[in-house]
JSON list of C-alpha atoms in Angstrom, two decimals:
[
{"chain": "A", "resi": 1, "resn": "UNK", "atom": "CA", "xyz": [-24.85, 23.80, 33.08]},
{"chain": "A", "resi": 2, "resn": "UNK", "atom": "CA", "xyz": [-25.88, 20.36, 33.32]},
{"chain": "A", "resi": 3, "resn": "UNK", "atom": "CA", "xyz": [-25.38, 17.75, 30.36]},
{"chain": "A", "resi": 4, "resn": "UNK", "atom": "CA", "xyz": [-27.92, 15.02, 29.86]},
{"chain": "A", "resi": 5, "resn": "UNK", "atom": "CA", "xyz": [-27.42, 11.52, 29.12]},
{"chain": "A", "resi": 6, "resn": "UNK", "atom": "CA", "xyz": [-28.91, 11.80, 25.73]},
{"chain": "A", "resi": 7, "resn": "UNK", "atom": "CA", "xyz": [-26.28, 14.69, 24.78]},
{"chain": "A", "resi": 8, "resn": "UNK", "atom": "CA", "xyz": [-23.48, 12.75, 26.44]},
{"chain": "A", "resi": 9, "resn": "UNK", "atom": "CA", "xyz": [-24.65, 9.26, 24.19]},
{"chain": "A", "resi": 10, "resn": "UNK", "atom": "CA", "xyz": [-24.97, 11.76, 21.01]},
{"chain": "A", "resi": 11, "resn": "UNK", "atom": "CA", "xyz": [-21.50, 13.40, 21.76]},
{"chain": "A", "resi": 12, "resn": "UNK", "atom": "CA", "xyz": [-19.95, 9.55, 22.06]},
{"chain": "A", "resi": 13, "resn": "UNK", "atom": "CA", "xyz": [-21.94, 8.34, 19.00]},
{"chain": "A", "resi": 14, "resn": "UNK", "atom": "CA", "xyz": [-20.82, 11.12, 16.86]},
{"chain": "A", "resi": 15, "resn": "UNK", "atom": "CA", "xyz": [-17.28, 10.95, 17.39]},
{"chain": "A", "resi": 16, "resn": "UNK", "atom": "CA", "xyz": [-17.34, 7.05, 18.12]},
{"chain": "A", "resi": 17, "resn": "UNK", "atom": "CA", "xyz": [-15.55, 6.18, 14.58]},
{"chain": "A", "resi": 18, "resn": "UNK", "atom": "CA", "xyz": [-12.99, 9.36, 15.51]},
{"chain": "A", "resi": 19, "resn": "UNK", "atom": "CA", "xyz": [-11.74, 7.65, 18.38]},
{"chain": "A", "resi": 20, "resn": "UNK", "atom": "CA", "xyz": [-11.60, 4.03, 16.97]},
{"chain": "A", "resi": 21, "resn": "UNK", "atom": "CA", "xyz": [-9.26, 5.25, 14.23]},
{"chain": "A", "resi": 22, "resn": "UNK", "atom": "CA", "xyz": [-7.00, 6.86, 16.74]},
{"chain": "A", "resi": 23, "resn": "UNK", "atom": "CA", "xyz": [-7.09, 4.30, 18.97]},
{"chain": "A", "resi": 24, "resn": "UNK", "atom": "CA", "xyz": [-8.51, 6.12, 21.87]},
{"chain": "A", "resi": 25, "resn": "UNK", "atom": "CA", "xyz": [-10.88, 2.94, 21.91]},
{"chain": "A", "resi": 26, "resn": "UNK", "atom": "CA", "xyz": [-10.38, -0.94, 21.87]},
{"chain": "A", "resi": 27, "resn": "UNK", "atom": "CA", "xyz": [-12.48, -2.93, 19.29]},
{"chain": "A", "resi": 28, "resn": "UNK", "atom": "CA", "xyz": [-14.26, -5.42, 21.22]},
{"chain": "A", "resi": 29, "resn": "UNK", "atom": "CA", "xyz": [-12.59, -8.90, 20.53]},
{"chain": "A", "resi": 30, "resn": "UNK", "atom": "CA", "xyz": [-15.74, -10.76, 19.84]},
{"chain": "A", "resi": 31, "resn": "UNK", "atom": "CA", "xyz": [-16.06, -7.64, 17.15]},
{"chain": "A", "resi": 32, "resn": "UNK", "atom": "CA", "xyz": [-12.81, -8.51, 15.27]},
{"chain": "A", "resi": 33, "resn": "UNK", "atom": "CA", "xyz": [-13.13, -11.06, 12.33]},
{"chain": "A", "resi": 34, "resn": "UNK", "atom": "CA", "xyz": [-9.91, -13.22, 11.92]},
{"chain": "A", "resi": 35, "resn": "UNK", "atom": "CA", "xyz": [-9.36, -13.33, 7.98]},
{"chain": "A", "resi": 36, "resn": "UNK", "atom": "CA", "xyz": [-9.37, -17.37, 6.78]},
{"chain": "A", "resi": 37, "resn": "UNK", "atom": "CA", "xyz": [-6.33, -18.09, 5.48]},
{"chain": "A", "resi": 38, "resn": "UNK", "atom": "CA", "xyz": [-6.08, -17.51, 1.11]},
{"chain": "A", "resi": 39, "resn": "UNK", "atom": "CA", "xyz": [-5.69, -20.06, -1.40]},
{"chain": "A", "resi": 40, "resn": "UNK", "atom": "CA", "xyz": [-3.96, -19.17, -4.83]},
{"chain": "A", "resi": 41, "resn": "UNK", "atom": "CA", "xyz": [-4.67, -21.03, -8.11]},
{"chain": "A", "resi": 42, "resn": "UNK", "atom": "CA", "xyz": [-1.34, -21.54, -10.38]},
{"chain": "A", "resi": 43, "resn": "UNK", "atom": "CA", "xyz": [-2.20, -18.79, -12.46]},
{"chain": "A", "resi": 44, "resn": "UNK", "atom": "CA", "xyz": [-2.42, -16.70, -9.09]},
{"chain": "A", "resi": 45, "resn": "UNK", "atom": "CA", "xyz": [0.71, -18.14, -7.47]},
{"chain": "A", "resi": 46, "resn": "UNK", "atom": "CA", "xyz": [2.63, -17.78, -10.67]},
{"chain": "A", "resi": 47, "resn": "UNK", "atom": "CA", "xyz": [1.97, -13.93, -10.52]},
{"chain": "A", "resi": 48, "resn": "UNK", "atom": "CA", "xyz": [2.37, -13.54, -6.85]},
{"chain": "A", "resi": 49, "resn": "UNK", "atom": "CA", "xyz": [5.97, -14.72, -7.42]},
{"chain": "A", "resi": 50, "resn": "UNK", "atom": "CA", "xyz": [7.10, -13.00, -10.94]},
{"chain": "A", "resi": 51, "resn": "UNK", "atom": "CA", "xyz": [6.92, -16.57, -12.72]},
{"chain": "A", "resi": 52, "resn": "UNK", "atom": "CA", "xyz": [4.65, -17.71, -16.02]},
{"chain": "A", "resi": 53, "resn": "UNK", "atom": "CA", "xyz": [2.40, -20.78, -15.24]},
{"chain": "A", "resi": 54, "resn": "UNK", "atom": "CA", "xyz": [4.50, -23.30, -17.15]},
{"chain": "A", "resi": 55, "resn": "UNK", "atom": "CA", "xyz": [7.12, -22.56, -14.91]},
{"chain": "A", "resi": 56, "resn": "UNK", "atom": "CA", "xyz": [5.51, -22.92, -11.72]},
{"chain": "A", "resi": 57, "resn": "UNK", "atom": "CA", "xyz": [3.71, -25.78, -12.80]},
{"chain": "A", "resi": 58, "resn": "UNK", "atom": "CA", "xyz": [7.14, -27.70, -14.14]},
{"chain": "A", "resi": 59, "resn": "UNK", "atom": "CA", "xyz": [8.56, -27.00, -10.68]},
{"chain": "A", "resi": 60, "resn": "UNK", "atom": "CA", "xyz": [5.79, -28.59, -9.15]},
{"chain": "A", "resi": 61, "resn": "UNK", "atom": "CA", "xyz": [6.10, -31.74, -11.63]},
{"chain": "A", "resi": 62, "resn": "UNK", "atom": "CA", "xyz": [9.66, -32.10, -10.73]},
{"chain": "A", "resi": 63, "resn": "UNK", "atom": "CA", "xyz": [9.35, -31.62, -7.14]},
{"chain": "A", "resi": 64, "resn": "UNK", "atom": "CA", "xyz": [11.59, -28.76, -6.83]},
{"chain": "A", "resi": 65, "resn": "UNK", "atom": "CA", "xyz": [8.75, -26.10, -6.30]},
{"chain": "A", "resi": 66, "resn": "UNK", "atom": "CA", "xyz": [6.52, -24.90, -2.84]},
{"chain": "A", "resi": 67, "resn": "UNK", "atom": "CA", "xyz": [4.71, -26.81, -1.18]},
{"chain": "A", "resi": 68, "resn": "UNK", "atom": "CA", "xyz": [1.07, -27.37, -2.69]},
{"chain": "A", "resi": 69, "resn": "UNK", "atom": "CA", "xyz": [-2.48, -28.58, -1.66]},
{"chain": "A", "resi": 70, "resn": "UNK", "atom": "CA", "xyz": [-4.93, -30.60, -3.95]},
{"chain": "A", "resi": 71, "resn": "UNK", "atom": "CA", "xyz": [-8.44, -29.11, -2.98]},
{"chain": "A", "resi": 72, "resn": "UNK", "atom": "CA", "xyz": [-10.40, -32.34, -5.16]},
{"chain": "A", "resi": 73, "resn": "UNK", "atom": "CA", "xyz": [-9.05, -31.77, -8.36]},
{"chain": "A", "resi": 74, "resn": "UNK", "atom": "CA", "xyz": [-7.20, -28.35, -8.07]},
{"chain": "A", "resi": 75, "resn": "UNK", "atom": "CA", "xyz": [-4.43, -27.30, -7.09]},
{"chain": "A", "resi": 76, "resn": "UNK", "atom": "CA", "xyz": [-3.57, -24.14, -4.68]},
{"chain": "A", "resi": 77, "resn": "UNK", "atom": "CA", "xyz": [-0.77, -22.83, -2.88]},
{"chain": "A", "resi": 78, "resn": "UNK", "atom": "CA", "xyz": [-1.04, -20.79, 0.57]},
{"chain": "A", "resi": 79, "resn": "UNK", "atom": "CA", "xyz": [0.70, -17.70, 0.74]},
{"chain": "A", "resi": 80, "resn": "UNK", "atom": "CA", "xyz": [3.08, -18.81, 3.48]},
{"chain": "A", "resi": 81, "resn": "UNK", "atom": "CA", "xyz": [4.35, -21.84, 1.33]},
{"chain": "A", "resi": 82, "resn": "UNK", "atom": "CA", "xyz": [5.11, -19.46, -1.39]},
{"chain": "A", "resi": 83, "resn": "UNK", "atom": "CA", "xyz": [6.78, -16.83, 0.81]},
{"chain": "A", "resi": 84, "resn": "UNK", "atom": "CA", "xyz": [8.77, -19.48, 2.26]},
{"chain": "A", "resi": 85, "resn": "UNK", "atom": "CA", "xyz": [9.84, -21.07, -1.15]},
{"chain": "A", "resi": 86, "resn": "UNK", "atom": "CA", "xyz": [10.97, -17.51, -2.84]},
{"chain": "A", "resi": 87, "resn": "UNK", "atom": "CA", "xyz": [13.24, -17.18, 0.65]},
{"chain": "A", "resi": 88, "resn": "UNK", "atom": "CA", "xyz": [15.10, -20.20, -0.05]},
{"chain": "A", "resi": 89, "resn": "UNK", "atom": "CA", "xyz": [16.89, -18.26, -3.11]},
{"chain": "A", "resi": 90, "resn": "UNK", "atom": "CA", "xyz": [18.08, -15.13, -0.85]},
{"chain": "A", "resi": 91, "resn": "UNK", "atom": "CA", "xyz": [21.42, -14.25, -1.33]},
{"chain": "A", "resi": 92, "resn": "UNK", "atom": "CA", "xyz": [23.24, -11.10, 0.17]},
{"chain": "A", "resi": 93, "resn": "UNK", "atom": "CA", "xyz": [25.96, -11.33, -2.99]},
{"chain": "A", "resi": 94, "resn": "UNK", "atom": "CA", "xyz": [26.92, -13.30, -5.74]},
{"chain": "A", "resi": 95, "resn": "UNK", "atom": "CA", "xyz": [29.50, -15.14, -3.84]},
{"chain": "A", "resi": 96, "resn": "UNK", "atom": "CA", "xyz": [27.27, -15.94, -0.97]},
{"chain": "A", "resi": 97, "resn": "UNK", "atom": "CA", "xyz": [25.86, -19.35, -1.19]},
{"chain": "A", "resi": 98, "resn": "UNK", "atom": "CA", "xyz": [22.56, -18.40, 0.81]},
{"chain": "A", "resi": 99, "resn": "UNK", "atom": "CA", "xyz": [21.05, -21.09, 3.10]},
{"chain": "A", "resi": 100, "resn": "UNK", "atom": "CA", "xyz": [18.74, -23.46, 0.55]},
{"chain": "A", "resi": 101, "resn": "UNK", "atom": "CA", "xyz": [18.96, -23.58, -3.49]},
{"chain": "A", "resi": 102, "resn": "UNK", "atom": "CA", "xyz": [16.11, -23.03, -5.36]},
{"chain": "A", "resi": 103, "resn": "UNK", "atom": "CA", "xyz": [16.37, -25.19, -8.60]},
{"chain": "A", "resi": 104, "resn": "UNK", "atom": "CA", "xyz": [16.13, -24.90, -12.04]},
{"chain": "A", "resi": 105, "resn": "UNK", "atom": "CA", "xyz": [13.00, -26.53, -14.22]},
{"chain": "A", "resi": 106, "resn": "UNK", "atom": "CA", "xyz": [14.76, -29.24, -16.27]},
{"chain": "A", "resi": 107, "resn": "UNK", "atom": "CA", "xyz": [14.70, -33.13, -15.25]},
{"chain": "A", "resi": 108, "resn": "UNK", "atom": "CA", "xyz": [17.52, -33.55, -13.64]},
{"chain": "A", "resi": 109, "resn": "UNK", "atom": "CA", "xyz": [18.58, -37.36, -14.99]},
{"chain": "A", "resi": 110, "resn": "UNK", "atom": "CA", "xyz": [21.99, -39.08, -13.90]},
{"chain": "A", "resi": 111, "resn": "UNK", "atom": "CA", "xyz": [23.81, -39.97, -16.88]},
{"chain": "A", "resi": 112, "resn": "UNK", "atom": "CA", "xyz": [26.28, -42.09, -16.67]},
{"chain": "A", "resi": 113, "resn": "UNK", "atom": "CA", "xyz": [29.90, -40.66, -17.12]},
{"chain": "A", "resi": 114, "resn": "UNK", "atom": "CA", "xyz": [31.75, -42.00, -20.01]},
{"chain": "A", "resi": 115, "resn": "UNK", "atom": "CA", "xyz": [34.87, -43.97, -19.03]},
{"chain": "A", "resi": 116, "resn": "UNK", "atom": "CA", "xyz": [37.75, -45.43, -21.17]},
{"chain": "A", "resi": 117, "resn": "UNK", "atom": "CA", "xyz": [35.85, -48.33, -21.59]},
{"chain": "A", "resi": 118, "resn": "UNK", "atom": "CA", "xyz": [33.06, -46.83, -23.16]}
]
């Protein structure tokens, strides 16, 4: 029995998608599209880390919140700045002090301490 090359190109066509989902097959490299990197709005960032707006925008007013982009006239966070930010807070207990501080939305203003003199 002799197979021709249109039934052997019909047979690989056919199951084609089969094999790329096992992996029998590499997808060509010029074939794969590298996904641009994502920009989140406040609104969007907020959400992505459990927060309202307000909040994420006071940290970003005080200076104690990720690291942001202005885009003209907006503002946007990457996905890796906001990863990185929520990490700073890990703790493995209560007691452990954790490796950065992630701080709380009030000004903080240096008052000055009041002395016998005062």
């Amino acid at each position: 029995m002799t197979t021709s090359l249109s039934q052997i190109w019909l047979f690989v066509a056919a199951n084609a998608f089969i094999w790329l989902a096992l992996g029998l097959v590499a997808y060509p490299l010029w074939r794969r599209r590298i996904a641009p990197q994502r920009y989140l709005r406040t609104p969007e960032a907020a959400r992505f880390l459990g927060l309202s707006d307000r909040t994420l925008e006071k940290h970003r007013v005080f200076g104690t919140g990720p690291t942001f982009l202005k885009l003209g006239g907006r503002v946007v966070y990457t996905m890796d700045d906001l990863t990185k930010w929520a990490a700073k807070g890990c703790r493995k207990s209560t007691a452990d002090k954790g490796h950065g501080r992630i701080l709380p939305t009030t000004r903080r203003v240096d008052r000055p301490s009041k002395g016998p003199l005062a």
